[in-house]
CSV table of C-alpha atoms in Angstrom, one decimal:
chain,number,residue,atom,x,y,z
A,1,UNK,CA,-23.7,-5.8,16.3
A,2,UNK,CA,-21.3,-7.3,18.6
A,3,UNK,CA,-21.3,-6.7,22.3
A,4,UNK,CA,-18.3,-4.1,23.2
A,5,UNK,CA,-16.7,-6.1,25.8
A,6,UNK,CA,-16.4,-9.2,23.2
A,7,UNK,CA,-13.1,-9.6,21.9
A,8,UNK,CA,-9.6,-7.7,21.9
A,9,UNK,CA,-11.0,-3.5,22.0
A,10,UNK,CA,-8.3,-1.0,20.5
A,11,UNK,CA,-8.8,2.7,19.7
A,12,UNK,CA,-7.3,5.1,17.2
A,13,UNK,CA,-7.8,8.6,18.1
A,14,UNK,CA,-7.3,11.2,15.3
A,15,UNK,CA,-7.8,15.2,15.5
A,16,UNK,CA,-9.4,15.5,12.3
A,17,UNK,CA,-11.0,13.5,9.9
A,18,UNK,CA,-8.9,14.2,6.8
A,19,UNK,CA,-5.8,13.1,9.1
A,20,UNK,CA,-7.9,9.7,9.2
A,21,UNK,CA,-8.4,9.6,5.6
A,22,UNK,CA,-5.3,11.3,4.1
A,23,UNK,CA,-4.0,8.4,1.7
A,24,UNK,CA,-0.2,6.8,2.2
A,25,UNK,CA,0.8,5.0,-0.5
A,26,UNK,CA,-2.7,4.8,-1.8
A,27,UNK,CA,-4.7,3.5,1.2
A,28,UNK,CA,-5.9,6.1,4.0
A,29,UNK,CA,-4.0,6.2,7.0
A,30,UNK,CA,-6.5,4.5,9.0
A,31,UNK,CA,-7.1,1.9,7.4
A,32,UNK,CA,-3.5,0.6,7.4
A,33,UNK,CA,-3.5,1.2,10.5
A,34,UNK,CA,-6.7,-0.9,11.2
A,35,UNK,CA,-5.2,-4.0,8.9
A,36,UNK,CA,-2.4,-4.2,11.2
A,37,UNK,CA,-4.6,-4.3,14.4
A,38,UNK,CA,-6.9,-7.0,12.8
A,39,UNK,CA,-3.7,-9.1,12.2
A,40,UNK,CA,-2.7,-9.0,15.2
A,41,UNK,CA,-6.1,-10.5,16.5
A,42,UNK,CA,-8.2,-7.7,17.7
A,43,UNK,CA,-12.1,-7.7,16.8
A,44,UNK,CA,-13.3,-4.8,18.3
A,45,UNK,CA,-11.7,-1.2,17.0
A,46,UNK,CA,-12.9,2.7,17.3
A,47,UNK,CA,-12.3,5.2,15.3
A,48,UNK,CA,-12.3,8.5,17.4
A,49,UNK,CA,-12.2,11.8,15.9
A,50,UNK,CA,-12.0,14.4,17.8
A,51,UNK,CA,-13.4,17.0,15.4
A,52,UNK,CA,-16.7,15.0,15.4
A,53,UNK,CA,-16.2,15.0,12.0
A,54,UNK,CA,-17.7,11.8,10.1
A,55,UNK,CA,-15.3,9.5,8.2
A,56,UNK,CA,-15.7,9.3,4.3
A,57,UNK,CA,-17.9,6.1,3.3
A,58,UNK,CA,-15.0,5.4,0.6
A,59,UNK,CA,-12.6,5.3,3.4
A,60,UNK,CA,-14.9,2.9,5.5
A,61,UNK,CA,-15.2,0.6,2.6
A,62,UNK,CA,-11.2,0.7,2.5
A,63,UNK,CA,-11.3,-0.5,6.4
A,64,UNK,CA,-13.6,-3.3,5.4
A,65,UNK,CA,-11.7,-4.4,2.5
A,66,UNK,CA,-8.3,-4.5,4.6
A,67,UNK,CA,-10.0,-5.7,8.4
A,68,UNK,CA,-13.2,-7.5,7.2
A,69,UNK,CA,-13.6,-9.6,10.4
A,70,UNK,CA,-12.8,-7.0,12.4
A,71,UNK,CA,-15.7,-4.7,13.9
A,72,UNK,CA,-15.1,-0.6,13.6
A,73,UNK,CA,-17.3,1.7,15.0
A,74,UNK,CA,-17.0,5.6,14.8
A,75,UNK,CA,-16.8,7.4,17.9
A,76,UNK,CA,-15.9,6.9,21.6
A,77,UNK,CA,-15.7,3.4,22.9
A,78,UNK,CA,-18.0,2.6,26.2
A,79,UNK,CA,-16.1,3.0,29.5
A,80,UNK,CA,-16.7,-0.9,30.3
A,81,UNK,CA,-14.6,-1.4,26.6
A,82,UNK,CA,-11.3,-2.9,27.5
A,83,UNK,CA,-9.4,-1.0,24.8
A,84,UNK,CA,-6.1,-0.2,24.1
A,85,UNK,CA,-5.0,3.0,22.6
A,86,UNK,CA,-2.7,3.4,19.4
A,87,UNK,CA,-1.1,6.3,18.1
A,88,UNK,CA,-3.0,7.3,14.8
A,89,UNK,CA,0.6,8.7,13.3
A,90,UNK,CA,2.5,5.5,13.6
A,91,UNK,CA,2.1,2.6,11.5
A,92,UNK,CA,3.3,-0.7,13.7
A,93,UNK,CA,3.5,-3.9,12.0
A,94,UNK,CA,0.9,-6.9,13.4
A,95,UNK,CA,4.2,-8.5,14.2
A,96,UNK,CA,5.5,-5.5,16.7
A,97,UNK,CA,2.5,-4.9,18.5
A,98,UNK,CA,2.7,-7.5,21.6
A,99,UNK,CA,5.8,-5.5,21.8
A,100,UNK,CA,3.7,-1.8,21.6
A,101,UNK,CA,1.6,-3.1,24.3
A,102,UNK,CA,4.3,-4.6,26.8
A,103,UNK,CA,5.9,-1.2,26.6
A,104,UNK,CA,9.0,-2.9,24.7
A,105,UNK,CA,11.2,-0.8,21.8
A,106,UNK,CA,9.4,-1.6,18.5
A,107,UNK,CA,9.7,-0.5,14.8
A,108,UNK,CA,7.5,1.3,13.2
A,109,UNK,CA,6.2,3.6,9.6
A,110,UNK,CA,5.9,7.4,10.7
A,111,UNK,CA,3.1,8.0,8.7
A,112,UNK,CA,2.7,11.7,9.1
A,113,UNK,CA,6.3,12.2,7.5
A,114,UNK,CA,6.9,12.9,3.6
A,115,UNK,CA,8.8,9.9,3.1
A,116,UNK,CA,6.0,7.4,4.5
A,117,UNK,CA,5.2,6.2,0.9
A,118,UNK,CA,8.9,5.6,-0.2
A,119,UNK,CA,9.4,3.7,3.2
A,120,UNK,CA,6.4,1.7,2.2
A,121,UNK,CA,7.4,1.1,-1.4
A,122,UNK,CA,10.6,0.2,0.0
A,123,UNK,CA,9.4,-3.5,1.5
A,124,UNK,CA,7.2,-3.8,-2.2
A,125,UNK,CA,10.5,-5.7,-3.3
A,126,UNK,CA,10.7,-9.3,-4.1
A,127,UNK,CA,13.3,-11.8,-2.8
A,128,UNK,CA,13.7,-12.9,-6.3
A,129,UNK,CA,14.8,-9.9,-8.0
A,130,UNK,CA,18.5,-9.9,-9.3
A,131,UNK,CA,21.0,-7.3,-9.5
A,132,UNK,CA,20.0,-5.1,-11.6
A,133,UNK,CA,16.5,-5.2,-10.3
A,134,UNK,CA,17.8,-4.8,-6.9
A,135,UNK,CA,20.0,-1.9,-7.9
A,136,UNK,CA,18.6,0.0,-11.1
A,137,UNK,CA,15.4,-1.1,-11.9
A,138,UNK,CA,13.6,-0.7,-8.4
A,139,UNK,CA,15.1,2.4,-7.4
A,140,UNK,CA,13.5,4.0,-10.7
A,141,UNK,CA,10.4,2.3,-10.6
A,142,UNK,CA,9.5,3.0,-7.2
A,143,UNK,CA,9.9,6.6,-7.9
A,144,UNK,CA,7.4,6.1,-10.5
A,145,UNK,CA,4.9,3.8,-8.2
A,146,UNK,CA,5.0,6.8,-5.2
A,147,UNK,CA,4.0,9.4,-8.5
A,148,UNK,CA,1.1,7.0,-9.8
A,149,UNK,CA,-0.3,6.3,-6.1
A,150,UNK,CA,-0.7,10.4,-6.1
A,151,UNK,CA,-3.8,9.6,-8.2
A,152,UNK,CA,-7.0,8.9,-7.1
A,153,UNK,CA,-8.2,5.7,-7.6
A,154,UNK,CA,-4.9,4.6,-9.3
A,155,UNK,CA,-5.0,0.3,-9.3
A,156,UNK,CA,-2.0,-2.4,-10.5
A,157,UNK,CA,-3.9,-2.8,-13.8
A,158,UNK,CA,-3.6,0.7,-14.6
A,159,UNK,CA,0.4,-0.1,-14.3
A,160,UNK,CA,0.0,-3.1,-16.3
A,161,UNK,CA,-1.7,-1.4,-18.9
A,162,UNK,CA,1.3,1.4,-18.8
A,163,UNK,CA,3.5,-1.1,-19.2
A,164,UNK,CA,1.6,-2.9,-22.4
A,165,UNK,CA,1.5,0.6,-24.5
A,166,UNK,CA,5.4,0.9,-23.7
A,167,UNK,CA,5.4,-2.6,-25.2
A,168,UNK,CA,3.6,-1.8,-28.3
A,169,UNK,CA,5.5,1.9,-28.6
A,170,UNK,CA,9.1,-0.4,-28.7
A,171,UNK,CA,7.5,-2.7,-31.2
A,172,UNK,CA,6.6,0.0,-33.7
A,173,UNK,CA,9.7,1.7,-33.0
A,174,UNK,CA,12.0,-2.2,-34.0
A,175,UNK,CA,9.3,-2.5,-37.4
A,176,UNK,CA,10.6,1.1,-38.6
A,177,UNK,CA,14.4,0.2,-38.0
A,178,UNK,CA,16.8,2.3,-39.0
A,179,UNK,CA,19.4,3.4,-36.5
A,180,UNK,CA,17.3,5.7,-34.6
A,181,UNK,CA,14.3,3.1,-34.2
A,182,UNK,CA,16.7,0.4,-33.4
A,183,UNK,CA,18.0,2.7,-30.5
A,184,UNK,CA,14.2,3.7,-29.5
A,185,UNK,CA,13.1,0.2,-29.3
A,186,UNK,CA,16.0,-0.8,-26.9
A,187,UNK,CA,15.5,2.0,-25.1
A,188,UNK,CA,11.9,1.4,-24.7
A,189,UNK,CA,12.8,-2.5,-24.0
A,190,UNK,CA,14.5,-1.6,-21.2
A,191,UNK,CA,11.6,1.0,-20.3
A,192,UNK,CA,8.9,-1.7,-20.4
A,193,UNK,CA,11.3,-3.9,-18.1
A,194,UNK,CA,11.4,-1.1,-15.5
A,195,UNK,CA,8.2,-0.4,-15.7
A,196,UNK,CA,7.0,-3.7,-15.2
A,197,UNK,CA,7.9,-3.5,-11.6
A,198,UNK,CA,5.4,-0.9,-10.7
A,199,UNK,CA,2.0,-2.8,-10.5
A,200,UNK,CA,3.5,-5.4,-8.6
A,201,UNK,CA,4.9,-2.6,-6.0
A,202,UNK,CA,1.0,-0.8,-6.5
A,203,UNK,CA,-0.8,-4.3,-5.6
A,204,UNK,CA,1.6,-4.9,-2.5
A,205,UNK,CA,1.7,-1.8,-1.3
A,206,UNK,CA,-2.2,-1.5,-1.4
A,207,UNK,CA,-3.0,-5.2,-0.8
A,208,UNK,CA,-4.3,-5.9,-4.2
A,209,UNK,CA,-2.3,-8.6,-5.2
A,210,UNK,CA,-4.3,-11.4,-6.6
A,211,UNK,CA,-3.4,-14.4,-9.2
A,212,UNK,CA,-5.2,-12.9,-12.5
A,213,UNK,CA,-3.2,-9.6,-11.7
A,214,UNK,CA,-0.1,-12.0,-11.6
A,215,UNK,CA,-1.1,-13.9,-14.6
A,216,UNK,CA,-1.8,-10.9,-16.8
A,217,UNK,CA,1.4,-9.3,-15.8
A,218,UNK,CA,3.5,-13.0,-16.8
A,219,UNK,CA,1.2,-12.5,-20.3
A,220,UNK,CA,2.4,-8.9,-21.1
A,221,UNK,CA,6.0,-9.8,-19.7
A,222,UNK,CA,6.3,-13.0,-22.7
A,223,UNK,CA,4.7,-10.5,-25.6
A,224,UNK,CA,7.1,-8.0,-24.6
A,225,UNK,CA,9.9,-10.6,-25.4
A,226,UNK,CA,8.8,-12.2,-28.1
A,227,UNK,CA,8.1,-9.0,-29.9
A,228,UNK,CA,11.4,-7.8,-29.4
């Protein structure tokens, strides 16, 4: 274990531990918290709860998988730790904190507000998407990414897969033609296409993108058009 004084020392000081471990967008508050501080170069971070409660080993796990280099401990830090102190109901970006510290105006997430996950989802878009991506497609598919991160455990594959059985449910619908299936297979095109938005928003809003996520989605995305 490292020595306490080693490094940059920052603290997060909750009341409670379910205020720790209460999920935002699908990763626990403290642990987006913790990813920003690692970014920003600290290697030495304390988890106090005042409640003396112990922190969830699930959540723990999350801290590693976001601020792996980064060494947490639970509890108090030592009086010789040279640590600064970070509200545990804001989330400031890596970027902002020299300005946090310097005592500068900074932006930041409120994460103990209702609309912390739509703020979140809100930066999941990608400078590539068009007009109606910008302007239809996200707006509905973000409302369906906040729903989905509701559930425990919920990953970007889950999403993709969503989006696969809306693929197959418009193919069916096209084979049975008629007027009704014709209408129920463009409608379910055009479901597929919204739809398709939500893992990416789920991996970048949990840090889970990765290239066979990316690949798998580009796969479903051709099927999808060639079966229309």
């Amino acid at each position: 274990m490292k020595d306490a004084t080693v490094g940059r020392g920052a603290v997060v000081e909750f009341d409670a531990a379910h205020e720790a471990q209460r999920p935002v967008a699908g990763v626990p508050v403290v642990a987006r918290i913790l990813r920003e501080l690692g970014l920003a170069g600290f290697t030495d971070t304390w988890i106090e709860v005042a409640s003396g409660q112990p922190i969830d080993p699930l959540v723990l796990a999350e801290i590693h998988r976001l601020a792996s280099k980064m060494t947490v401990r639970v509890g108090a830090p030592p009086e010789s730790a040279r640590a600064a102190r970070f509200p545990a109901d804001r989330l400031i970006a890596a970027e902002a904190i020299p300005d946090f510290l310097a005592g500068r105006p900074c932006p930041f997430t409120r994460l103990d507000r209702p609309g912390a996950t739509a703020e979140i989802l809100r930066g999941t878009g990608k400078p590539t998407d068009g007009v109606v991506s910008r302007w239809f497609n996200r707006p509905i598919s973000r409302r369906l990414s906040a729903a989905l991160l509701r559930m425990p455990g919920m990953k970007p594959v889950h999403a993709t897969i969503g989006t696969a059985v809306i693929a197959v449910a418009m193919f069916v619908a096209l084979i049975f033609g008629g007027r009704g299936g014709l209408l129920a297979g463009a409608l379910l095109f055009h479901g597929a296409s919204v739809f398709d938005g939500v893992d990416g928003e789920i991996a970048r809003a949990t840090f889970r993108t990765s290239r066979a996520g990316a690949a798998l989605d580009s796969a479903i995305d051709v099927v999808t058009n060639v079966a229309a």
